[in-house]
GROMACS .gro file of N, CA, C and O in nm:
model
  344
    1UNK      N    1   0.232   1.247   1.324
    1UNK     CA    2   0.366   1.191   1.315
    1UNK      C    3   0.399   1.162   1.168
    1UNK      O    4   0.320   1.102   1.097
    2UNK      N    5   0.515   1.204   1.127
    2UNK     CA    6   0.557   1.183   0.988
    2UNK      C    7   0.662   1.072   0.985
    2UNK      O    8   0.774   1.091   1.032
    3UNK      N    9   0.626   0.956   0.927
    3UNK     CA   10   0.726   0.849   0.914
    3UNK      C   11   0.831   0.886   0.810
    3UNK      O   12   0.801   0.953   0.712
    4UNK      N   13   0.955   0.842   0.833
    4UNK     CA   14   1.062   0.874   0.739
    4UNK      C   15   1.116   0.751   0.667
    4UNK      O   16   1.195   0.765   0.574
    5UNK      N   17   1.076   0.632   0.710
    5UNK     CA   18   1.118   0.508   0.644
    5UNK      C   19   0.997   0.418   0.628
    5UNK      O   20   0.895   0.434   0.698
    6UNK      N   21   1.009   0.320   0.538
    6UNK     CA   22   0.901   0.223   0.522
    6UNK      C   23   0.873   0.150   0.653
    6UNK      O   24   0.757   0.126   0.688
    7UNK      N   25   0.978   0.114   0.725
    7UNK     CA   26   0.961   0.040   0.849
    7UNK      C   27   0.881   0.122   0.951
    7UNK      O   28   0.793   0.069   1.018
    8UNK      N   29   0.913   0.251   0.962
    8UNK     CA   30   0.838   0.338   1.053
    8UNK      C   31   0.692   0.348   1.010
    8UNK      O   32   0.602   0.347   1.094
    9UNK      N   33   0.671   0.359   0.881
    9UNK     CA   34   0.534   0.372   0.829
    9UNK      C   35   0.453   0.245   0.856
    9UNK      O   36   0.338   0.252   0.899
   10UNK      N   37   0.512   0.129   0.831
   10UNK     CA   38   0.443   0.002   0.857
   10UNK      C   39   0.410  -0.009   1.005
   10UNK      O   40   0.299  -0.046   1.043
   11UNK      N   41   0.505   0.026   1.090
   11UNK     CA   42   0.483   0.023   1.235
   11UNK      C   43   0.367   0.115   1.274
   11UNK      O   44   0.284   0.080   1.358
   12UNK      N   45   0.362   0.231   1.212
   12UNK     CA   46   0.256   0.327   1.242
   12UNK      C   47   0.120   0.272   1.202
   12UNK      O   48   0.023   0.286   1.276
   13UNK      N   49   0.111   0.205   1.086
   13UNK     CA   50  -0.018   0.151   1.043
   13UNK      C   51  -0.068   0.044   1.140
   13UNK      O   52  -0.189   0.027   1.156
   14UNK      N   53   0.023  -0.025   1.206
   14UNK     CA   54  -0.016  -0.130   1.300
   14UNK      C   55  -0.073  -0.072   1.429
   14UNK      O   56  -0.131  -0.145   1.509
   15UNK      N   57  -0.058   0.060   1.447
   15UNK     CA   58  -0.111   0.124   1.567
   15UNK      C   59  -0.244   0.197   1.541
   15UNK      O   60  -0.298   0.260   1.631
   16UNK      N   61  -0.293   0.189   1.417
   16UNK     CA   62  -0.421   0.252   1.388
   16UNK      C   63  -0.528   0.192   1.479
   16UNK      O   64  -0.532   0.072   1.500
   17UNK      N   65  -0.615   0.278   1.532
   17UNK     CA   66  -0.719   0.230   1.622
   17UNK      C   67  -0.846   0.192   1.548
   17UNK      O   68  -0.932   0.124   1.603
   18UNK      N   69  -0.857   0.235   1.424
   18UNK     CA   70  -0.970   0.200   1.339
   18UNK      C   71  -0.916   0.149   1.207
   18UNK      O   72  -0.813   0.196   1.159
   19UNK      N   73  -0.986   0.052   1.149
   19UNK     CA   74  -0.941  -0.007   1.022
   19UNK      C   75  -0.970   0.090   0.908
   19UNK      O   76  -1.083   0.137   0.892
   20UNK      N   77  -0.870   0.119   0.826
   20UNK     CA   78  -0.893   0.203   0.707
   20UNK      C   79  -0.992   0.135   0.612
   20UNK      O   80  -1.014   0.014   0.619
   21UNK      N   81  -1.047   0.212   0.519
   21UNK     CA   82  -1.140   0.157   0.420
   21UNK      C   83  -1.066   0.058   0.329
   21UNK      O   84  -0.943   0.060   0.320
   22UNK      N   85  -1.142  -0.025   0.262
   22UNK     CA   86  -1.082  -0.120   0.169
   22UNK      C   87  -1.002  -0.048   0.061
   22UNK      O   88  -0.895  -0.093   0.022
   23UNK      N   89  -1.053   0.064   0.012
   23UNK     CA   90  -0.981   0.141  -0.090
   23UNK      C   91  -0.847   0.191  -0.036
   23UNK      O   92  -0.746   0.182  -0.104
   24UNK      N   93  -0.848   0.241   0.086
   24UNK     CA   94  -0.723   0.288   0.147
   24UNK      C   95  -0.626   0.174   0.169
   24UNK      O   96  -0.505   0.188   0.144
   25UNK      N   97  -0.677   0.059   0.212
   25UNK     CA   98  -0.591  -0.057   0.233
   25UNK      C   99  -0.528  -0.104   0.101
   25UNK      O  100  -0.410  -0.141   0.097
   26UNK      N  101  -0.606  -0.101  -0.006
   26UNK     CA  102  -0.553  -0.141  -0.136
   26UNK      C  103  -0.447  -0.043  -0.184
   26UNK      O  104  -0.346  -0.083  -0.242
   27UNK      N  105  -0.467   0.086  -0.159
   27UNK     CA  106  -0.365   0.185  -0.196
   27UNK      C  107  -0.236   0.158  -0.118
   27UNK      O  108  -0.127   0.162  -0.174
   28UNK      N  109  -0.250   0.132   0.012
   28UNK     CA  110  -0.132   0.100   0.095
   28UNK      C  111  -0.061  -0.023   0.040
   28UNK      O  112   0.061  -0.024   0.026
   29UNK      N  113  -0.137  -0.126   0.012
   29UNK     CA  114  -0.079  -0.251  -0.037
   29UNK      C  115  -0.003  -0.229  -0.167
   29UNK      O  116   0.113  -0.270  -0.182
   30UNK      N  117  -0.068  -0.164  -0.264
   30UNK     CA  118  -0.005  -0.143  -0.393
   30UNK      C  119   0.123  -0.062  -0.383
   30UNK      O  120   0.225  -0.095  -0.443
   31UNK      N  121   0.118   0.045  -0.305
   31UNK     CA  122   0.237   0.130  -0.288
   31UNK      C  123   0.349   0.053  -0.218
   31UNK      O  124   0.466   0.065  -0.254
   32UNK      N  125   0.314  -0.025  -0.116
   32UNK     CA  126   0.415  -0.101  -0.043
   32UNK      C  127   0.484  -0.202  -0.137
   32UNK      O  128   0.607  -0.212  -0.139
   33UNK      N  129   0.403  -0.275  -0.214
   33UNK     CA  130   0.460  -0.375  -0.304
   33UNK      C  131   0.547  -0.309  -0.411
   33UNK      O  132   0.654  -0.359  -0.444
   34UNK      N  133   0.502  -0.194  -0.463
   34UNK     CA  134   0.581  -0.124  -0.565
   34UNK      C  135   0.711  -0.073  -0.504
   34UNK      O  136   0.816  -0.078  -0.567
   35UNK      N  137   0.704  -0.023  -0.381
   35UNK     CA  138   0.822   0.031  -0.314
   35UNK      C  139   0.923  -0.079  -0.281
   35UNK      O  140   1.044  -0.056  -0.285
   36UNK      N  141   0.875  -0.197  -0.248
   36UNK     CA  142   0.966  -0.303  -0.204
   36UNK      C  143   1.007  -0.399  -0.315
   36UNK      O  144   1.114  -0.458  -0.309
   37UNK      N  145   0.920  -0.417  -0.416
   37UNK     CA  146   0.950  -0.517  -0.519
   37UNK      C  147   0.956  -0.461  -0.661
   37UNK      O  148   1.003  -0.530  -0.751
   38UNK      N  149   0.907  -0.340  -0.681
   38UNK     CA  150   0.904  -0.285  -0.817
   38UNK      C  151   0.778  -0.330  -0.890
   38UNK      O  152   0.679  -0.366  -0.828
   39UNK      N  153   0.783  -0.326  -1.022
   39UNK     CA  154   0.666  -0.357  -1.104
   39UNK      C  155   0.614  -0.497  -1.079
   39UNK      O  156   0.690  -0.591  -1.057
   40UNK      N  157   0.481  -0.509  -1.085
   40UNK     CA  158   0.413  -0.638  -1.069
   40UNK      C  159   0.431  -0.718  -1.196
   40UNK      O  160   0.379  -0.683  -1.301
   41UNK      N  161   0.506  -0.826  -1.187
   41UNK     CA  162   0.532  -0.911  -1.303
   41UNK      C  163   0.462  -1.046  -1.290
   41UNK      O  164   0.480  -1.134  -1.374
   42UNK      N  165   0.385  -1.065  -1.185
   42UNK     CA  166   0.319  -1.193  -1.161
   42UNK      C  167   0.197  -1.212  -1.249
   42UNK      O  168   0.151  -1.120  -1.317
   43UNK      N  169   0.143  -1.332  -1.246
   43UNK     CA  170   0.022  -1.362  -1.321
   43UNK      C  171  -0.100  -1.320  -1.241
   43UNK      O  172  -0.102  -1.331  -1.118
   44UNK      N  173  -0.202  -1.275  -1.312
   44UNK     CA  174  -0.325  -1.230  -1.247
   44UNK      C  175  -0.395  -1.351  -1.184
   44UNK      O  176  -0.409  -1.455  -1.249
   45UNK      N  177  -0.439  -1.336  -1.059
   45UNK     CA  178  -0.514  -1.446  -0.996
   45UNK      C  179  -0.641  -1.475  -1.076
   45UNK      O  180  -0.705  -1.383  -1.128
   46UNK      N  181  -0.679  -1.599  -1.084
   46UNK     CA  182  -0.797  -1.635  -1.161
   46UNK      C  183  -0.914  -1.673  -1.073
   46UNK      O  184  -0.909  -1.662  -0.950
   47UNK      N  185  -1.017  -1.718  -1.137
   47UNK     CA  186  -1.133  -1.767  -1.066
   47UNK      C  187  -1.205  -1.661  -0.987
   47UNK      O  188  -1.221  -1.547  -1.030
   48UNK      N  189  -1.246  -1.699  -0.869
   48UNK     CA  190  -1.328  -1.611  -0.786
   48UNK      C  191  -1.252  -1.558  -0.665
   48UNK      O  192  -1.313  -1.525  -0.564
   49UNK      N  193  -1.121  -1.548  -0.677
   49UNK     CA  194  -1.041  -1.492  -0.568
   49UNK      C  195  -1.037  -1.340  -0.584
   49UNK      O  196  -0.941  -1.281  -0.629
   50UNK      N  197  -1.149  -1.278  -0.546
   50UNK     CA  198  -1.167  -1.135  -0.569
   50UNK      C  199  -1.070  -1.050  -0.488
   50UNK      O  200  -1.022  -0.947  -0.535
   51UNK      N  201  -1.038  -1.095  -0.366
   51UNK     CA  202  -0.945  -1.020  -0.282
   51UNK      C  203  -0.806  -1.018  -0.346
   51UNK      O  204  -0.743  -0.913  -0.357
   52UNK      N  205  -0.759  -1.133  -0.390
   52UNK     CA  206  -0.627  -1.141  -0.453
   52UNK      C  207  -0.625  -1.060  -0.583
   52UNK      O  208  -0.526  -0.993  -0.613
   53UNK      N  209  -0.735  -1.063  -0.658
   53UNK     CA  210  -0.742  -0.987  -0.783
   53UNK      C  211  -0.738  -0.837  -0.755
   53UNK      O  212  -0.672  -0.762  -0.826
   54UNK      N  213  -0.808  -0.793  -0.651
   54UNK     CA  214  -0.808  -0.651  -0.615
   54UNK      C  215  -0.669  -0.606  -0.574
   54UNK      O  216  -0.623  -0.497  -0.613
   55UNK      N  217  -0.599  -0.689  -0.496
   55UNK     CA  218  -0.462  -0.656  -0.456
   55UNK      C  219  -0.370  -0.653  -0.576
   55UNK      O  220  -0.287  -0.562  -0.591
   56UNK      N  221  -0.385  -0.749  -0.664
   56UNK     CA  222  -0.304  -0.754  -0.786
   56UNK      C  223  -0.325  -0.626  -0.868
   56UNK      O  224  -0.229  -0.563  -0.913
   57UNK      N  225  -0.450  -0.587  -0.886
   57UNK     CA  226  -0.481  -0.468  -0.966
   57UNK      C  227  -0.429  -0.340  -0.899
   57UNK      O  228  -0.382  -0.249  -0.968
   58UNK      N  229  -0.438  -0.333  -0.766
   58UNK     CA  230  -0.389  -0.215  -0.694
   58UNK      C  231  -0.239  -0.198  -0.717
   58UNK      O  232  -0.190  -0.086  -0.731
   59UNK      N  233  -0.168  -0.307  -0.721
   59UNK     CA  234  -0.023  -0.303  -0.745
   59UNK      C  235   0.005  -0.273  -0.892
   59UNK      O  236   0.091  -0.192  -0.926
   60UNK      N  237  -0.071  -0.337  -0.981
   60UNK     CA  238  -0.048  -0.322  -1.125
   60UNK      C  239  -0.066  -0.177  -1.170
   60UNK      O  240   0.004  -0.130  -1.261
   61UNK      N  241  -0.156  -0.102  -1.108
   61UNK     CA  242  -0.181   0.037  -1.149
   61UNK      C  243  -0.058   0.125  -1.127
   61UNK      O  244  -0.052   0.235  -1.181
   62UNK      N  245   0.037   0.079  -1.049
   62UNK     CA  246   0.157   0.158  -1.018
   62UNK      C  247   0.275   0.122  -1.108
   62UNK      O  248   0.386   0.173  -1.087
   63UNK      N  249   0.251   0.039  -1.207
   63UNK     CA  250   0.360  -0.005  -1.296
   63UNK      C  251   0.433   0.116  -1.354
   63UNK      O  252   0.372   0.213  -1.396
   64UNK      N  253   0.566   0.111  -1.349
   64UNK     CA  254   0.647   0.219  -1.402
   64UNK      C  255   0.689   0.322  -1.297
   64UNK      O  256   0.780   0.400  -1.320
   65UNK      N  257   0.621   0.322  -1.183
   65UNK     CA  258   0.659   0.414  -1.075
   65UNK      C  259   0.785   0.359  -1.008
   65UNK      O  260   0.793   0.240  -0.979
   66UNK      N  261   0.884   0.444  -0.987
   66UNK     CA  262   1.009   0.398  -0.926
   66UNK      C  263   0.985   0.359  -0.781
   66UNK      O  264   0.888   0.401  -0.718
   67UNK      N  265   1.076   0.278  -0.729
   67UNK     CA  266   1.067   0.238  -0.589
   67UNK      C  267   1.072   0.360  -0.498
   67UNK      O  268   1.002   0.366  -0.397
   68UNK      N  269   1.154   0.458  -0.535
   68UNK     CA  270   1.166   0.579  -0.453
   68UNK      C  271   1.036   0.659  -0.454
   68UNK      O  272   0.992   0.708  -0.349
   69UNK      N  273   0.974   0.673  -0.571
   69UNK     CA  274   0.847   0.744  -0.580
   69UNK      C  275   0.738   0.672  -0.501
   69UNK      O  276   0.658   0.735  -0.432
   70UNK      N  277   0.735   0.540  -0.514
   70UNK     CA  278   0.635   0.461  -0.442
   70UNK      C  279   0.657   0.470  -0.292
   70UNK      O  280   0.560   0.480  -0.215
   71UNK      N  281   0.782   0.469  -0.250
   71UNK     CA  282   0.812   0.482  -0.106
   71UNK      C  283   0.761   0.615  -0.053
   71UNK      O  284   0.695   0.621   0.051
   72UNK      N  285   0.789   0.723  -0.125
   72UNK     CA  286   0.745   0.856  -0.080
   72UNK      C  287   0.592   0.864  -0.078
   72UNK      O  288   0.533   0.919   0.016
   73UNK      N  289   0.527   0.808  -0.178
   73UNK     CA  290   0.381   0.809  -0.182
   73UNK      C  291   0.324   0.728  -0.065
   73UNK      O  292   0.223   0.767  -0.004
   74UNK      N  293   0.389   0.616  -0.033
   74UNK     CA  294   0.345   0.533   0.080
   74UNK      C  295   0.359   0.611   0.211
   74UNK      O  296   0.266   0.614   0.292
   75UNK      N  297   0.474   0.676   0.230
   75UNK     CA  298   0.497   0.755   0.351
   75UNK      C  299   0.393   0.866   0.363
   75UNK      O  300   0.337   0.889   0.472
   76UNK      N  301   0.364   0.934   0.253
   76UNK     CA  302   0.265   1.042   0.254
   76UNK      C  303   0.126   0.989   0.287
   76UNK      O  304   0.051   1.051   0.364
   77UNK      N  305   0.090   0.874   0.229
   77UNK     CA  306  -0.041   0.816   0.255
   77UNK      C  307  -0.054   0.773   0.400
   77UNK      O  308  -0.157   0.797   0.464
   78UNK      N  309   0.049   0.711   0.455
   78UNK     CA  310   0.044   0.669   0.595
   78UNK      C  311   0.029   0.790   0.686
   78UNK      O  312  -0.049   0.789   0.781
   79UNK      N  313   0.101   0.897   0.655
   79UNK     CA  314   0.088   1.020   0.736
   79UNK      C  315  -0.055   1.071   0.730
   79UNK      O  316  -0.113   1.109   0.833
   80UNK      N  317  -0.113   1.074   0.611
   80UNK     CA  318  -0.252   1.118   0.595
   80UNK      C  319  -0.348   1.031   0.673
   80UNK      O  320  -0.436   1.080   0.745
   81UNK      N  321  -0.332   0.899   0.662
   81UNK     CA  322  -0.423   0.806   0.730
   81UNK      C  323  -0.404   0.811   0.881
   81UNK      O  324  -0.501   0.791   0.956
   82UNK      N  325  -0.282   0.836   0.925
   82UNK     CA  326  -0.258   0.844   1.071
   82UNK      C  327  -0.341   0.956   1.133
   82UNK      O  328  -0.389   0.944   1.246
   83UNK      N  329  -0.361   1.064   1.058
   83UNK     CA  330  -0.444   1.173   1.107
   83UNK      C  331  -0.590   1.131   1.125
   83UNK      O  332  -0.661   1.186   1.209
   84UNK      N  333  -0.632   1.030   1.050
   84UNK     CA  334  -0.771   0.982   1.058
   84UNK      C  335  -0.788   0.866   1.155
   84UNK      O  336  -0.892   0.854   1.218
   85UNK      N  337  -0.688   0.779   1.164
   85UNK     CA  338  -0.707   0.651   1.231
   85UNK      C  339  -0.627   0.630   1.359
   85UNK      O  340  -0.635   0.525   1.420
   86UNK      N  341  -0.546   0.727   1.399
   86UNK     CA  342  -0.472   0.712   1.526
   86UNK      C  343  -0.547   0.779   1.639
   86UNK      O  344  -0.610   0.879   1.623
   0.00000   0.00000   0.00000
């Protein structure tokens, strides 16, 4: 199934029968945040909050990518993952 909107793609990820890898989840997170909010302008999480730091970095790597480009990349990634996890 090929999602055509962010909403369809998010809905599709919620139907995965197996959890994607942490790397795949971070890619999804970063692309979603870039598609919906644009560049990451927040402060980097400090201390030992490794999960928040990983999410921050996943989003930060997409700096400069347009919302449209990030949306298309998110849709493509969800389609790819659906073939593995549905």
